[in-house]
PDB file of C-alpha atoms in Angstrom:
ATOM      1  CA  LYS L 158      -2.904  -4.319 -17.475  1.00 54.00           C
ATOM      2  CA  SER L 159      -3.559  -4.384 -13.722  1.00 61.00           C
ATOM      3  CA  HIS L 160      -3.786  -8.195 -13.820  1.00 65.00           C
ATOM      4  CA  ILE L 161      -0.418  -8.391 -15.593  1.00 73.00           C
ATOM      5  CA  TYR L 162       1.202  -6.233 -12.893  1.00 66.00           C
ATOM      6  CA  ARG L 163      -0.444  -8.377 -10.228  1.00 67.00           C
ATOM      7  CA  ILE L 164       0.919 -11.711 -11.470  1.00 70.00           C
ATOM      8  CA  LEU L 165       4.375 -10.196 -11.999  1.00 73.00           C
ATOM      9  CA  ARG L 166       4.547  -8.752  -8.494  1.00 70.00           C
ATOM     10  CA  SER L 167       3.214 -11.939  -6.898  1.00 70.00           C
ATOM     11  CA  GLY L 168       5.978 -14.008  -8.536  1.00 75.00           C
ATOM     12  CA  GLU L 169       3.696 -16.079 -10.765  1.00 78.00           C
ATOM     13  CA  VAL L 170       5.721 -15.041 -13.822  1.00 84.00           C
ATOM     14  CA  ARG L 171       9.289 -16.363 -13.829  1.00 84.00           C
ATOM     15  CA  VAL L 172      12.205 -15.938 -16.213  1.00 88.00           C
ATOM     16  CA  ASN L 173      14.867 -18.623 -15.945  1.00 88.00           C
ATOM     17  CA  ARG L 174      13.151 -19.802 -12.739  1.00 82.00           C
ATOM     18  CA  LYS L 175      13.564 -16.405 -11.059  1.00 84.00           C
ATOM     19  CA  ARG L 176      11.085 -13.721 -10.079  1.00 82.00           C
ATOM     20  CA  VAL L 177      11.256 -10.659 -12.312  1.00 78.00           C
ATOM     21  CA  GLN L 178      10.288  -7.001 -12.246  1.00 78.00           C
ATOM     22  CA  PRO L 179       7.900  -5.534 -14.853  1.00 77.00           C
ATOM     23  CA  ASP L 180      10.756  -3.721 -16.642  1.00 75.00           C
ATOM     24  CA  VAL L 181      12.851  -6.854 -17.343  1.00 81.00           C
ATOM     25  CA  ARG L 182      13.508  -7.466 -21.043  1.00 83.00           C
ATOM     26  CA  LEU L 183      13.573 -10.984 -22.445  1.00 86.00           C
ATOM     27  CA  ALA L 184      16.594 -12.247 -24.370  1.00 86.00           C
ATOM     28  CA  VAL L 185      16.904 -15.051 -26.887  1.00 86.00           C
ATOM     29  CA  GLY L 186      17.013 -18.367 -25.034  1.00 85.00           C
ATOM     30  CA  ASP L 187      15.280 -17.171 -21.861  1.00 86.00           C
ATOM     31  CA  GLU L 188      12.887 -19.658 -20.278  1.00 86.00           C
ATOM     32  CA  LEU L 189       9.555 -17.987 -19.540  1.00 84.00           C
ATOM     33  CA  ARG L 190       6.949 -19.404 -17.178  1.00 82.00           C
ATOM     34  CA  ILE L 191       3.503 -17.874 -16.980  1.00 83.00           C
ATOM     35  CA  PRO L 192       0.451 -19.063 -15.032  1.00 79.00           C
ATOM     36  CA  PRO L 193      -2.531 -20.606 -16.823  1.00 72.00           C
ATOM     37  CA  VAL L 194      -4.914 -18.040 -18.234  1.00 60.00           C
ATOM     38  CA  ARG L 195      -8.457 -18.680 -17.138  1.00 59.00           C
ATOM     39  CA  THR L 196     -11.195 -16.984 -19.087  1.00 52.00           C
ATOM     40  CA  ALA L 197     -14.689 -16.665 -17.737  1.00 52.00           C
ATOM     41  CA  GLU L 198     -17.734 -17.676 -19.700  1.00 50.00           C
ATOM     42  CA  PRO L 199     -18.765 -14.875 -22.032  1.00 49.00           C
ATOM     43  CA  GLN L 200     -21.299 -12.638 -20.375  1.00 49.00           C
ATOM     44  CA  ARG L 201     -23.148  -9.589 -21.473  1.00 50.00           C
ATOM     45  CA  PRO L 202     -20.914  -6.791 -20.257  1.00 46.00           C
ATOM     46  CA  GLY L 203     -22.529  -4.688 -17.599  1.00 45.00           C
ATOM     47  CA  PRO L 204     -21.568  -1.157 -16.706  1.00 46.00           C
ATOM     48  CA  ARG L 205     -18.072  -1.229 -15.248  1.00 46.00           C
ATOM     49  CA  SER L 206     -17.390   0.899 -12.245  1.00 50.00           C
ATOM     50  CA  PRO L 207     -15.050   3.605 -13.465  1.00 52.00           C
ATOM     51  CA  ALA L 208     -12.100   4.869 -11.528  1.00 54.00           C
ATOM     52  CA  ARG L 209     -13.535   7.178  -8.925  1.00 61.00           C
ATOM     53  CA  PRO L 210     -12.240  10.628  -9.807  1.00 61.00           C
ATOM     54  CA  ILE L 211     -10.531  12.398  -6.951  1.00 69.00           C
ATOM     55  CA  ALA L 212      -9.144  15.889  -6.745  1.00 77.00           C
ATOM     56  CA  LEU L 213      -5.447  15.655  -7.608  1.00 90.00           C
ATOM     57  CA  PRO L 214      -3.613  18.855  -6.669  1.00 94.00           C
ATOM     58  CA  ILE L 215      -1.693  20.159  -9.692  1.00 97.00           C
ATOM     59  CA  LEU L 216       1.588  21.945  -8.970  1.00 98.00           C
ATOM     60  CA  HIS L 217       2.388  22.690 -12.621  1.00 98.00           C
ATOM     61  CA  GLU L 218       1.060  21.799 -16.048  1.00 98.00           C
ATOM     62  CA  ASP L 219       2.097  22.613 -19.610  1.00 97.00           C
ATOM     63  CA  ASP L 220       1.975  20.945 -23.017  1.00 97.00           C
ATOM     64  CA  ALA L 221       4.603  18.351 -22.056  1.00 98.00           C
ATOM     65  CA  LEU L 222       3.985  17.343 -18.454  1.00 98.00           C
ATOM     66  CA  ILE L 223       1.878  17.508 -15.321  1.00 98.00           C
ATOM     67  CA  ALA L 224       3.372  17.819 -11.832  1.00 98.00           C
ATOM     68  CA  ILE L 225       0.985  16.388  -9.238  1.00 98.00           C
ATOM     69  CA  ASP L 226       1.145  16.856  -5.473  1.00 98.00           C
ATOM     70  CA  LYS L 227       0.503  13.191  -4.671  1.00 97.00           C
ATOM     71  CA  PRO L 228      -1.314  12.515  -1.410  1.00 96.00           C
ATOM     72  CA  ALA L 229      -0.129   9.752   0.899  1.00 95.00           C
ATOM     73  CA  GLY L 230      -2.095   6.513   0.760  1.00 93.00           C
ATOM     74  CA  LEU L 231      -2.649   6.597  -3.001  1.00 93.00           C
ATOM     75  CA  ALA L 232      -0.788   4.074  -5.165  1.00 93.00           C
ATOM     76  CA  VAL L 233       0.599   5.536  -8.381  1.00 93.00           C
ATOM     77  CA  HIS L 234      -0.828   2.703 -10.506  1.00 87.00           C
ATOM     78  CA  GLY L 235      -3.096  -0.316 -10.224  1.00 78.00           C
ATOM     79  CA  GLY L 236      -1.801  -3.786  -9.407  1.00 66.00           C
ATOM     80  CA  SER L 237      -1.126  -5.929  -6.319  1.00 56.00           C
ATOM     81  CA  GLY L 238      -4.780  -5.850  -5.304  1.00 57.00           C
ATOM     82  CA  ILE L 239      -5.319  -2.204  -6.291  1.00 59.00           C
ATOM     83  CA  ASP L 240      -7.805  -1.643  -9.095  1.00 66.00           C
ATOM     84  CA  PHE L 241      -7.205   2.033  -9.703  1.00 80.00           C
ATOM     85  CA  GLY L 242      -4.108   4.042  -8.901  1.00 90.00           C
ATOM     86  CA  LEU L 243      -3.274   7.670  -9.504  1.00 94.00           C
ATOM     87  CA  ILE L 244      -2.544   7.268 -13.209  1.00 94.00           C
ATOM     88  CA  GLU L 245      -5.844   5.447 -13.776  1.00 93.00           C
ATOM     89  CA  GLN L 246      -7.650   8.204 -11.881  1.00 92.00           C
ATOM     90  CA  LEU L 247      -5.991  10.826 -14.042  1.00 94.00           C
ATOM     91  CA  ARG L 248      -6.858   9.047 -17.278  1.00 93.00           C
ATOM     92  CA  ALA L 249     -10.463   8.657 -16.143  1.00 92.00           C
ATOM     93  CA  ALA L 250     -10.655  12.364 -15.368  1.00 92.00           C
ATOM     94  CA  ARG L 251      -9.157  13.246 -18.771  1.00 93.00           C
ATOM     95  CA  PRO L 252     -10.712  10.824 -21.277  1.00 92.00           C
ATOM     96  CA  ASP L 253      -9.669  12.972 -24.240  1.00 94.00           C
ATOM     97  CA  ALA L 254      -5.969  12.933 -23.333  1.00 94.00           C
ATOM     98  CA  ARG L 255      -4.058  10.940 -25.948  1.00 93.00           C
ATOM     99  CA  PHE L 256      -1.026  10.177 -23.766  1.00 96.00           C
ATOM    100  CA  LEU L 257      -0.581  10.126 -19.991  1.00 96.00           C
ATOM    101  CA  GLU L 258       2.285   8.102 -18.507  1.00 96.00           C
ATOM    102  CA  LEU L 259       4.101   8.116 -15.176  1.00 97.00           C
ATOM    103  CA  VAL L 260       7.639   9.493 -15.423  1.00 97.00           C
ATOM    104  CA  HIS L 261       8.708   7.984 -12.093  1.00 95.00           C
ATOM    105  CA  ARG L 262       7.101   6.436  -9.025  1.00 94.00           C
ATOM    106  CA  LEU L 263       6.544   7.179  -5.372  1.00 95.00           C
ATOM    107  CA  ASP L 264       5.659   4.583  -2.750  1.00 92.00           C
ATOM    108  CA  ARG L 265       1.999   4.445  -1.795  1.00 93.00           C
ATOM    109  CA  ASP L 266       2.624   6.049   1.613  1.00 94.00           C
ATOM    110  CA  THR L 267       4.966   8.728   0.235  1.00 96.00           C
ATOM    111  CA  SER L 268       3.522  12.141  -0.589  1.00 98.00           C
ATOM    112  CA  GLY L 269       4.840  14.919  -2.799  1.00 98.00           C
ATOM    113  CA  VAL L 270       5.947  15.827  -6.309  1.00 98.00           C
ATOM    114  CA  LEU L 271       5.097  13.269  -8.998  1.00 98.00           C
ATOM    115  CA  LEU L 272       5.580  13.804 -12.746  1.00 98.00           C
ATOM    116  CA  VAL L 273       3.285  12.591 -15.522  1.00 98.00           C
ATOM    117  CA  ALA L 274       4.275  12.995 -19.183  1.00 98.00           C
ATOM    118  CA  LYS L 275       1.700  14.167 -21.738  1.00 98.00           C
ATOM    119  CA  LYS L 276       3.818  13.262 -24.771  1.00 97.00           C
ATOM    120  CA  ARG L 277       6.047  10.297 -25.576  1.00 97.00           C
ATOM    121  CA  ALA L 278       8.949  12.581 -26.500  1.00 97.00           C
ATOM    122  CA  ALA L 279       8.653  14.270 -23.106  1.00 98.00           C
ATOM    123  CA  LEU L 280       8.561  10.894 -21.348  1.00 97.00           C
ATOM    124  CA  LEU L 281      11.746   9.730 -23.062  1.00 97.00           C
ATOM    125  CA  ALA L 282      13.535  13.021 -22.331  1.00 97.00           C
ATOM    126  CA  LEU L 283      12.529  12.948 -18.663  1.00 97.00           C
ATOM    127  CA  HIS L 284      13.556   9.296 -18.323  1.00 96.00           C
ATOM    128  CA  ALA L 285      16.969  10.233 -19.721  1.00 95.00           C
ATOM    129  CA  SER L 286      17.244  13.109 -17.246  1.00 95.00           C
ATOM    130  CA  PHE L 287      16.515  10.801 -14.310  1.00 94.00           C
ATOM    131  CA  ARG L 288      18.806   8.072 -15.650  1.00 92.00           C
ATOM    132  CA  GLU L 289      21.743  10.456 -16.119  1.00 92.00           C
ATOM    133  CA  GLY L 290      21.340  11.925 -12.642  1.00 91.00           C
ATOM    134  CA  GLU L 291      20.377  15.370 -13.928  1.00 94.00           C
ATOM    135  CA  ALA L 292      17.210  15.591 -11.823  1.00 96.00           C
ATOM    136  CA  ASP L 293      17.657  17.028  -8.312  1.00 97.00           C
ATOM    137  CA  LYS L 294      15.302  15.044  -6.037  1.00 97.00           C
ATOM    138  CA  ARG L 295      14.809  16.104  -2.410  1.00 98.00           C
ATOM    139  CA  TYR L 296      12.732  14.499   0.335  1.00 99.00           C
ATOM    140  CA  LEU L 297      11.882  15.547   3.885  1.00 99.00           C
ATOM    141  CA  VAL L 298      12.104  12.777   6.487  1.00 99.00           C
ATOM    142  CA  LEU L 299      11.656  12.574  10.243  1.00 99.00           C
ATOM    143  CA  VAL L 300      13.905  10.071  12.014  1.00 99.00           C
ATOM    144  CA  LYS L 301      14.444   8.703  15.487  1.00 98.00           C
ATOM    145  CA  GLY L 302      17.685   9.905  17.062  1.00 97.00           C
ATOM    146  CA  ARG L 303      19.859  12.999  17.311  1.00 97.00           C
ATOM    147  CA  TRP L 304      21.484  13.625  13.918  1.00 97.00           C
ATOM    148  CA  ARG L 305      24.745  15.489  14.493  1.00 96.00           C
ATOM    149  CA  ASP L 306      26.222  15.963  10.998  1.00 96.00           C
ATOM    150  CA  ALA L 307      25.224  19.028   8.974  1.00 97.00           C
ATOM    151  CA  THR L 308      25.683  16.920   5.830  1.00 98.00           C
ATOM    152  CA  ARG L 309      26.403  13.229   5.469  1.00 98.00           C
ATOM    153  CA  LYS L 310      26.998  11.269   2.263  1.00 98.00           C
ATOM    154  CA  VAL L 311      25.943   7.628   2.209  1.00 97.00           C
ATOM    155  CA  GLU L 312      27.024   5.119  -0.450  1.00 97.00           C
ATOM    156  CA  LEU L 313      25.767   1.611   0.272  1.00 96.00           C
ATOM    157  CA  PRO L 314      24.762  -1.148  -2.177  1.00 95.00           C
ATOM    158  CA  LEU L 315      21.194  -2.424  -2.068  1.00 96.00           C
ATOM    159  CA  THR L 316      19.617  -5.661  -3.206  1.00 93.00           C
ATOM    160  CA  LYS L 317      16.038  -6.929  -3.271  1.00 91.00           C
ATOM    161  CA  PHE L 318      14.989 -10.147  -1.575  1.00 90.00           C
ATOM    162  CA  LEU L 319      11.917 -12.046  -0.420  1.00 86.00           C
ATOM    163  CA  THR L 320      11.081 -12.673   3.218  1.00 85.00           C
ATOM    164  CA  GLY L 321       9.960 -16.084   4.394  1.00 81.00           C
ATOM    165  CA  ALA L 322       6.385 -14.841   4.033  1.00 79.00           C
ATOM    166  CA  GLY L 323       7.009 -13.907   0.404  1.00 79.00           C
ATOM    167  CA  GLU L 324       7.114 -10.149   0.994  1.00 84.00           C
ATOM    168  CA  ARG L 325       9.489  -8.006  -1.029  1.00 88.00           C
ATOM    169  CA  ARG L 326      12.193  -6.169   0.911  1.00 93.00           C
ATOM    170  CA  VAL L 327      15.520  -4.413   0.313  1.00 94.00           C
ATOM    171  CA  ARG L 328      18.738  -4.757   2.298  1.00 94.00           C
ATOM    172  CA  ILE L 329      22.369  -3.656   2.285  1.00 93.00           C
ATOM    173  CA  GLU L 330      24.484  -6.216   0.422  1.00 91.00           C
ATOM    174  CA  SER L 331      27.978  -5.629  -0.917  1.00 87.00           C
ATOM    175  CA  ASP L 332      28.037  -8.823  -2.983  1.00 87.00           C
ATOM    176  CA  GLY L 333      25.856  -8.212  -6.027  1.00 85.00           C
ATOM    177  CA  GLY L 334      24.014  -5.178  -4.685  1.00 91.00           C
ATOM    178  CA  LYS L 335      23.471  -2.048  -6.763  1.00 93.00           C
ATOM    179  CA  MET L 336      25.181   1.057  -5.423  1.00 95.00           C
ATOM    180  CA  ALA L 337      22.796   3.603  -3.913  1.00 95.00           C
ATOM    181  CA  ARG L 338      23.846   7.164  -3.055  1.00 96.00           C
ATOM    182  CA  THR L 339      22.017   9.478  -0.682  1.00 98.00           C
ATOM    183  CA  VAL L 340      23.128  12.785   0.848  1.00 98.00           C
ATOM    184  CA  PHE L 341      21.405  13.733   4.098  1.00 99.00           C
ATOM    185  CA  HIS L 342      21.213  17.362   5.237  1.00 98.00           C
ATOM    186  CA  ARG L 343      20.254  18.222   8.800  1.00 98.00           C
ATOM    187  CA  ARG L 344      17.245  20.532   9.012  1.00 97.00           C
ATOM    188  CA  ARG L 345      16.154  20.450  12.649  1.00 96.00           C
ATOM    189  CA  VAL L 346      16.856  18.406  15.776  1.00 97.00           C
ATOM    190  CA  TRP L 347      14.629  18.090  18.837  1.00 96.00           C
ATOM    191  CA  ALA L 348      17.256  16.744  21.239  1.00 94.00           C
ATOM    192  CA  ASP L 349      15.079  17.106  24.337  1.00 93.00           C
ATOM    193  CA  ALA L 350      12.219  15.080  22.870  1.00 93.00           C
ATOM    194  CA  GLU L 351      11.771  11.547  24.190  1.00 93.00           C
ATOM    195  CA  PRO L 352      13.190   9.925  22.161  1.00 96.00           C
ATOM    196  CA  PRO L 353      15.181  12.638  20.328  1.00 96.00           C
ATOM    197  CA  VAL L 354      14.048  13.168  16.745  1.00 97.00           C
ATOM    198  CA  SER L 355      15.544  14.889  13.704  1.00 98.00           C
ATOM    199  CA  LEU L 356      14.140  16.393  10.522  1.00 98.00           C
ATOM    200  CA  LEU L 357      16.400  15.734   7.525  1.00 98.00           C
ATOM    201  CA  GLU L 358      16.460  16.533   3.845  1.00 99.00           C
ATOM    202  CA  ALA L 359      17.428  13.514   1.750  1.00 98.00           C
ATOM    203  CA  GLU L 360      19.042  14.221  -1.619  1.00 98.00           C
ATOM    204  CA  LEU L 361      18.833  11.233  -3.958  1.00 96.00           C
ATOM    205  CA  HIS L 362      21.670  10.580  -6.397  1.00 94.00           C
ATOM    206  CA  THR L 363      20.240   7.192  -7.380  1.00 93.00           C
ATOM    207  CA  GLY L 364      16.666   5.956  -7.362  1.00 90.00           C
ATOM    208  CA  ARG L 365      16.757   2.480  -5.842  1.00 93.00           C
ATOM    209  CA  THR L 366      13.666   0.953  -4.281  1.00 92.00           C
ATOM    210  CA  HIS L 367      13.286   1.976  -0.599  1.00 95.00           C
ATOM    211  CA  GLN L 368      16.716   3.614  -0.775  1.00 96.00           C
ATOM    212  CA  ILE L 369      16.150   6.331   1.831  1.00 97.00           C
ATOM    213  CA  ARG L 370      14.388   3.999   4.234  1.00 97.00           C
ATOM    214  CA  VAL L 371      17.036   1.262   4.147  1.00 97.00           C
ATOM    215  CA  HIS L 372      19.958   3.701   4.352  1.00 97.00           C
ATOM    216  CA  LEU L 373      18.450   5.399   7.414  1.00 98.00           C
ATOM    217  CA  THR L 374      17.724   2.144   9.233  1.00 97.00           C
ATOM    218  CA  HIS L 375      21.265   0.918   8.523  1.00 96.00           C
ATOM    219  CA  LEU L 376      22.645   4.133  10.038  1.00 97.00           C
ATOM    220  CA  GLY L 377      20.548   3.657  13.175  1.00 97.00           C
ATOM    221  CA  PHE L 378      18.022   6.407  12.434  1.00 98.00           C
ATOM    222  CA  PRO L 379      14.744   4.642  11.566  1.00 98.00           C
ATOM    223  CA  LEU L 380      12.185   6.629   9.616  1.00 98.00           C
ATOM    224  CA  ALA L 381       9.078   7.660  11.529  1.00 98.00           C
ATOM    225  CA  GLY L 382       6.100   5.496  10.623  1.00 97.00           C
ATOM    226  CA  ASP L 383       8.038   3.065   8.419  1.00 96.00           C
ATOM    227  CA  ASP L 384       6.182  -0.239   8.740  1.00 94.00           C
ATOM    228  CA  LYS L 385       8.810  -2.256   6.838  1.00 94.00           C
ATOM    229  CA  TYR L 386      12.196  -1.121   8.134  1.00 96.00           C
ATOM    230  CA  GLY L 387      11.380   1.160  11.061  1.00 95.00           C
ATOM    231  CA  ASP L 388      11.141   0.931  14.839  1.00 97.00           C
ATOM    232  CA  PHE L 389       7.750  -0.734  15.289  1.00 96.00           C
ATOM    233  CA  ALA L 390       7.327   0.127  18.981  1.00 96.00           C
ATOM    234  CA  TRP L 391       8.124   3.777  18.235  1.00 97.00           C
ATOM    235  CA  ASN L 392       5.688   3.726  15.336  1.00 97.00           C
ATOM    236  CA  LYS L 393       2.881   2.706  17.709  1.00 97.00           C
ATOM    237  CA  ALA L 394       3.731   5.586  20.033  1.00 96.00           C
ATOM    238  CA  LEU L 395       3.787   7.989  17.085  1.00 97.00           C
ATOM    239  CA  ALA L 396       0.368   6.785  15.937  1.00 96.00           C
ATOM    240  CA  LYS L 397      -1.071   7.506  19.393  1.00 95.00           C
ATOM    241  CA  ASP L 398       0.467  10.973  19.131  1.00 94.00           C
ATOM    242  CA  GLY L 399      -1.192  11.675  15.786  1.00 93.00           C
ATOM    243  CA  LEU L 400       1.339  10.528  13.173  1.00 96.00           C
ATOM    244  CA  LYS L 401      -0.637   7.876  11.332  1.00 94.00           C
ATOM    245  CA  ARG L 402       1.688   7.297   8.368  1.00 96.00           C
ATOM    246  CA  MET L 403       5.282   7.312   7.205  1.00 97.00           C
ATOM    247  CA  PHE L 404       7.025  10.703   7.400  1.00 98.00           C
ATOM    248  CA  LEU L 405       8.483  10.695   3.882  1.00 98.00           C
ATOM    249  CA  HIS L 406       7.634  13.616   1.597  1.00 99.00           C
ATOM    250  CA  ALA L 407       9.042  14.367  -1.876  1.00 98.00           C
ATOM    251  CA  TRP L 408       9.162  18.106  -1.376  1.00 98.00           C
ATOM    252  CA  ARG L 409      11.333  19.316  -4.278  1.00 98.00           C
ATOM    253  CA  LEU L 410      12.223  18.256  -7.825  1.00 98.00           C
ATOM    254  CA  ALA L 411      14.418  20.378 -10.078  1.00 98.00           C
ATOM    255  CA  LEU L 412      15.355  19.480 -13.644  1.00 97.00           C
ATOM    256  CA  SER L 413      15.527  20.774 -17.205  1.00 97.00           C
ATOM    257  CA  HIS L 414      12.207  21.004 -18.991  1.00 98.00           C
ATOM    258  CA  PRO L 415      11.976  18.187 -21.576  1.00 97.00           C
ATOM    259  CA  THR L 416      10.960  20.538 -24.403  1.00 96.00           C
ATOM    260  CA  HIS L 417      12.579  23.956 -24.054  1.00 96.00           C
ATOM    261  CA  LYS L 418      15.352  22.799 -21.647  1.00 95.00           C
ATOM    262  CA  ARG L 419      14.944  25.733 -19.281  1.00 97.00           C
ATOM    263  CA  PRO L 420      15.260  24.980 -15.551  1.00 97.00           C
ATOM    264  CA  LEU L 421      12.050  23.801 -13.901  1.00 98.00           C
ATOM    265  CA  THR L 422      11.748  23.644 -10.116  1.00 98.00           C
ATOM    266  CA  LEU L 423       8.715  22.055  -8.488  1.00 98.00           C
ATOM    267  CA  GLU L 424       8.049  22.259  -4.758  1.00 98.00           C
ATOM    268  CA  SER L 425       5.414  20.763  -2.488  1.00 98.00           C
ATOM    269  CA  PRO L 426       5.019  22.038   1.089  1.00 96.00           C
ATOM    270  CA  LEU L 427       4.627  19.570   3.918  1.00 97.00           C
ATOM    271  CA  PRO L 428       1.057  18.228   3.872  1.00 97.00           C
ATOM    272  CA  PRO L 429      -1.156  19.257   6.809  1.00 96.00           C
ATOM    273  CA  ASP L 430      -0.756  16.021   8.788  1.00 96.00           C
ATOM    274  CA  LEU L 431       3.054  16.161   8.721  1.00 98.00           C
ATOM    275  CA  ALA L 432       3.171  19.924   9.302  1.00 98.00           C
ATOM    276  CA  ALA L 433       0.862  19.527  12.302  1.00 96.00           C
ATOM    277  CA  PHE L 434       3.130  16.873  13.810  1.00 97.00           C
ATOM    278  CA  VAL L 435       6.172  19.140  13.412  1.00 96.00           C
ATOM    279  CA  ALA L 436       4.200  21.943  15.067  1.00 96.00           C
ATOM    280  CA  ARG L 437       3.480  19.672  18.033  1.00 95.00           C
ATOM    281  CA  LEU L 438       7.184  18.884  18.322  1.00 95.00           C
ATOM    282  CA  ASP L 439       7.927  22.619  18.328  1.00 94.00           C
ATOM    283  CA  ALA L 440       5.313  23.266  20.998  1.00 93.00           C
ATOM    284  CA  ARG L 441       6.812  20.671  23.342  1.00 91.00           C
ATOM    285  CA  ASN L 442      10.529  20.987  22.590  1.00 86.00           C
ATOM    286  CA  SER L 443      13.192  23.397  21.402  1.00 78.00           C
ATOM    287  CA  PRO L 444      14.737  22.640  17.986  1.00 72.00           C
ATOM    288  CA  ASP L 445      18.539  22.708  18.084  1.00 75.00           C
ATOM    289  CA  ALA L 446      19.175  23.560  14.447  1.00 54.00           C
ATOM    290  CA  GLU L 447      17.401  24.876  11.407  1.00 54.00           C
ATOM    291  CA  ARG L 448      18.773  25.539   7.960  1.00 46.00           C
TER     292      ARG L 448
END
């Protein structure tokens, strides 16, 4: 399965001469190109190194789902050079579990609330909830610049593209882009910091790839530690000051439970590294606003 993801993400699989995502469905008449399959000479199988179990903090668990407090730096699944992601780790730790599937995804460097379904019916119900916009998804982000609006709605279309080096990116594009909606709420502003910085809550109304990051950069407020769309010189200064990764944390997810339909709210506090950086900002500067 990891190999399949790898050749899809690297562009070796093409449909109608175009790169495709893993969720693309084939239609009658599509032209499919796949790379040659090379099989090694049969060998006596030796003991395979299992996924190394790690402690995954559990925020909530019941018969239908598991809510995990995903740490930064851990991919949610294998592929693209990663043998074992979070879901593989979870399956290795629970060999008797009959069904464990990711409900949604978080970027490797994003921390916070991540849902895993324990039943197919729960997975389908949760997918429907996300698709219909019934799930309330909130992120905490630190950006460069003084954010002045208490609340700001952003509606900008996004499209995926490949850089000259073959790396996948997302950009604003009105012609053919998919509409992405984000609402930003001001939490705190350190106007006397150099440069000024702001802590925002991002409320997602769609779930496009890199949506928050691209919207913020387009608005002129690059996300702290973003190595794809951010301010690279600022990122280096942040790293020297102790912020070693992207400041993007999925702190809250509220939705109806897939089985009994009662409201379910899941919250993850800022992880220690991000909380410590905010504390350093407080120690050096005076925050202008807090909600």
